[in-house]
Short mmCIF file of C-alpha atoms in Angstrom, two decimals:
data_model
loop_
_atom_site.label_atom_id
_atom_site.label_comp_id
_atom_site.label_asym_id
_atom_site.label_seq_id
_atom_site.Cartn_x
_atom_site.Cartn_y
_atom_site.Cartn_z
CA MET W 1 140.80 126.49 77.25
CA LYS W 2 138.28 125.85 74.75
CA LYS W 3 135.12 123.75 76.12
CA PRO W 4 134.49 120.54 74.21
CA LYS W 5 131.34 120.42 72.19
CA PHE W 6 130.12 116.85 73.36
CA SER W 7 130.07 117.02 77.14
CA THR W 8 128.84 114.22 79.22
CA SER W 9 125.55 115.81 79.96
CA ASN W 10 125.01 116.51 76.02
CA ILE W 11 125.54 113.16 75.26
CA ILE W 12 123.45 111.44 77.91
CA PHE W 13 120.71 113.83 76.66
CA VAL W 14 120.96 112.86 72.94
CA ILE W 15 121.04 109.13 74.18
CA VAL W 16 117.59 109.69 76.15
CA ILE W 17 116.12 111.68 73.15
CA GLY W 18 117.18 108.64 70.77
CA LEU W 19 115.79 106.16 73.11
CA MET W 20 112.34 107.86 73.26
CA ILE W 21 112.23 108.29 69.40
CA ILE W 22 112.77 104.47 68.86
CA PRO W 23 109.44 102.77 69.35
CA GLN W 24 110.73 99.50 70.81
CA THR W 25 112.26 101.65 73.84
CA ARG W 26 109.87 104.44 74.16
CA GLN W 27 106.97 102.43 76.13
CA PRO W 28 109.27 100.87 78.58
CA ILE W 29 110.68 104.19 79.57
CA GLN W 30 107.27 105.85 79.63
CA VAL W 31 105.94 103.00 81.91
CA PHE W 32 109.12 103.33 84.09
CA LEU W 33 108.37 107.26 84.48
CA GLN W 34 104.77 106.46 84.97
CA LYS W 35 105.47 104.05 87.81
CA GLY W 36 107.22 107.06 89.68
CA LEU W 37 104.11 109.04 89.19
CA ALA W 38 101.80 106.26 90.01
CA MET W 39 102.98 106.01 93.68
CA ILE W 40 100.44 108.77 94.51
CA SER W 41 97.40 107.24 95.93
CA PRO W 42 94.02 108.48 94.63
CA SER W 43 91.71 110.71 96.92
CA GLU W 44 88.40 109.90 98.13
CA ILE W 45 85.55 112.22 96.77
CA SER W 46 83.91 114.17 99.82
CA VAL W 47 80.43 112.95 100.47
CA ASP W 48 78.66 116.06 99.60
CA LYS W 49 80.40 116.12 96.26
CA ARG W 50 79.60 112.29 95.17
CA GLU W 51 77.79 111.68 92.06
CA THR W 52 75.15 108.70 92.21
CA LEU W 53 74.78 106.36 89.07
CA LYS W 54 71.32 106.78 87.68
CA SER W 55 70.94 103.44 86.48
CA TYR W 56 72.81 100.33 86.26
CA ASP W 57 70.76 99.15 83.30
CA ASN W 58 71.94 98.91 79.37
CA TRP W 59 75.66 98.31 79.86
CA ASN W 60 76.82 95.02 78.58
CA LEU W 61 80.42 93.41 78.81
CA VAL W 62 82.02 90.38 77.72
CA ASP W 63 85.06 88.88 79.32
CA SER W 64 88.35 87.28 77.71
CA LYS W 65 86.45 83.82 77.75
CA GLY W 66 83.58 85.16 76.05
CA ASN W 67 81.26 85.25 79.24
CA ALA W 68 78.67 88.30 79.27
CA PHE W 69 78.51 90.50 82.13
CA ASP W 70 75.38 92.46 82.52
CA PHE W 71 76.43 95.76 84.73
CA LYS W 72 73.11 95.40 86.45
CA GLN W 73 74.76 92.52 88.25
CA ALA W 74 76.96 95.10 89.91
CA GLU W 75 73.99 96.90 91.64
CA GLY W 76 74.05 96.89 95.42
CA LYS W 77 77.87 95.90 95.43
CA VAL W 78 81.25 97.77 95.76
CA VAL W 79 82.64 98.10 92.16
CA PHE W 80 86.22 98.95 90.78
CA ILE W 81 85.99 100.22 87.30
CA ASN W 82 89.27 100.82 85.22
CA PHE W 83 89.25 101.89 81.49
CA TRP W 84 92.68 101.18 80.02
CA ALA W 85 94.46 100.05 77.06
CA THR W 86 97.64 97.73 76.23
CA TRP W 87 99.27 100.70 74.48
CA CYS W 88 99.06 103.06 77.38
CA PRO W 89 102.28 103.46 79.56
CA PRO W 90 100.28 105.03 82.62
CA CYS W 91 97.78 102.15 82.33
CA ILE W 92 100.56 99.60 82.32
CA ALA W 93 102.22 101.35 85.33
CA GLU W 94 99.33 101.27 87.39
CA MET W 95 98.32 97.60 86.52
CA PRO W 96 100.67 95.49 88.95
CA SER W 97 98.99 97.76 92.00
CA ILE W 98 95.60 96.83 90.62
CA ASP W 99 96.47 93.28 90.52
CA GLU W 100 97.69 93.32 94.10
CA LEU W 101 94.41 94.70 95.08
CA TYR W 102 92.46 92.14 93.17
CA ALA W 103 94.15 89.41 94.91
CA ASP W 104 92.86 90.81 98.50
CA TYR W 105 89.60 92.06 97.38
CA LYS W 106 88.26 89.80 94.44
CA ASP W 107 85.73 87.97 96.82
CA ASP W 108 84.06 91.60 98.16
CA VAL W 109 84.74 93.78 94.99
CA ILE W 110 83.53 93.40 91.63
CA PHE W 111 86.73 94.40 89.53
CA LEU W 112 85.95 95.65 85.81
CA LEU W 113 89.11 96.50 83.87
CA VAL W 114 87.45 97.74 80.42
CA SER W 115 89.34 98.04 77.15
CA ASN W 116 88.28 98.87 73.66
CA GLU W 117 90.95 96.81 71.96
CA LYS W 118 90.76 93.16 70.27
CA ALA W 119 90.32 90.24 72.60
CA GLU W 120 93.56 88.82 71.24
CA THR W 121 95.46 91.99 71.95
CA ILE W 122 94.07 91.81 75.66
CA SER W 123 94.81 87.84 76.00
CA GLY W 124 98.37 88.32 74.87
CA PHE W 125 98.90 91.39 77.14
CA GLN W 126 97.44 89.51 80.16
CA SER W 127 99.40 86.31 79.51
CA LYS W 128 102.49 88.15 79.05
CA ASN W 129 102.08 90.21 82.52
CA GLU W 130 100.59 87.25 84.36
CA PHE W 131 97.52 89.38 85.64
CA ASN W 132 95.04 87.49 87.83
CA PHE W 133 92.14 89.54 87.07
CA GLU W 134 89.74 89.26 84.38
CA PHE W 135 89.63 92.17 81.37
CA TYR W 136 86.23 92.87 79.69
CA GLN W 137 85.32 94.79 76.58
CA SER W 138 82.07 97.16 76.20
CA VAL W 139 79.40 95.45 74.30
CA THR W 140 77.00 98.66 74.68
CA ASN W 141 78.05 101.98 75.73
CA ALA W 142 79.02 102.64 79.44
CA PRO W 143 76.61 104.61 81.59
CA ALA W 144 76.99 108.46 81.01
CA GLN W 145 78.87 108.92 84.12
CA PHE W 146 81.65 106.57 82.69
CA GLN W 147 82.05 108.72 79.66
CA THR W 148 85.65 109.40 79.22
CA ASN W 149 88.38 110.91 76.56
CA SER W 150 91.29 109.73 78.83
CA ILE W 151 92.90 106.89 79.98
CA PRO W 152 93.55 105.18 82.56
CA GLN W 153 90.14 106.30 84.13
CA THR W 154 89.20 104.74 87.33
CA TYR W 155 86.05 104.77 89.29
CA LEU W 156 85.25 103.11 92.75
CA ILE W 157 81.48 103.13 93.34
CA ASP W 158 79.89 102.18 96.77
CA LYS W 159 76.91 99.63 97.35
CA GLN W 160 74.48 102.78 96.84
CA GLY W 161 75.82 103.47 93.45
CA SER W 162 78.05 106.80 94.61
CA ILE W 163 81.00 107.13 92.95
CA VAL W 164 83.62 107.54 95.75
CA MET W 165 86.56 107.90 93.62
CA ASP W 166 87.15 109.20 90.31
CA LYS W 167 90.59 109.24 88.98
CA SER W 168 92.25 110.06 85.71
CA GLY W 169 95.88 108.87 85.13
CA ALA W 170 98.02 106.36 87.03
CA ALA W 171 97.63 105.72 90.56
CA ASN W 172 98.81 103.61 93.55
CA TRP W 173 95.49 101.36 93.94
CA ASN W 174 97.09 98.86 96.57
CA SER W 175 97.75 101.92 98.94
CA ASP W 176 96.77 101.65 102.53
CA LYS W 177 94.36 104.78 101.83
CA VAL W 178 92.74 102.77 99.27
CA ARG W 179 92.18 99.76 101.16
CA LYS W 180 90.86 101.48 104.22
CA VAL W 181 88.17 102.98 101.70
CA LEU W 182 87.31 99.61 100.38
CA ASP W 183 87.39 98.08 104.00
CA ASP W 184 84.74 100.82 104.88
CA LEU W 185 82.47 100.39 101.88
CA ILE W 186 82.30 96.82 101.98
CA ALA W 187 81.30 96.95 105.70
CA ALA W 188 78.78 99.49 105.35
CA GLU W 189 75.02 98.65 104.74
#
């Protein structure tokens, strides 16, 4: 018997490749795949390897309402910083976990979700997805410790300015592990 040229697995493979080529379907598929990868909780940096911010000066941001935020206001507080973009599938994949974390910690942690996109693009993304946290744009360059070439890039900073978590790529920010770290950082003097 001659084997058919078009087996079921070949047809499925061609369909998947076709969907990845079409721009309208590529991003939802990539976000779906990234959500699977984002189930991993980020790791805490060991105390002896933590880098401390040299300064809180000279980083100014603006939120979607046009309100200015001087990073100096974050000094002495627990800070969650996430660099992201609306077109980035891993960023989109981790946003729901950040939103859930924000819902419980917004009074004790400063959340800075920073994008370099236009305000209209960010606002449209926020409205469409109904995220509750505020998004920011940098007015000046971020401190040297936050210079990155990849997104999403996330930092968790303690009250003394030490970088406790430094995660490149999507992660589950609403995990028990992250919540325990946050609880400890908030309780620390």
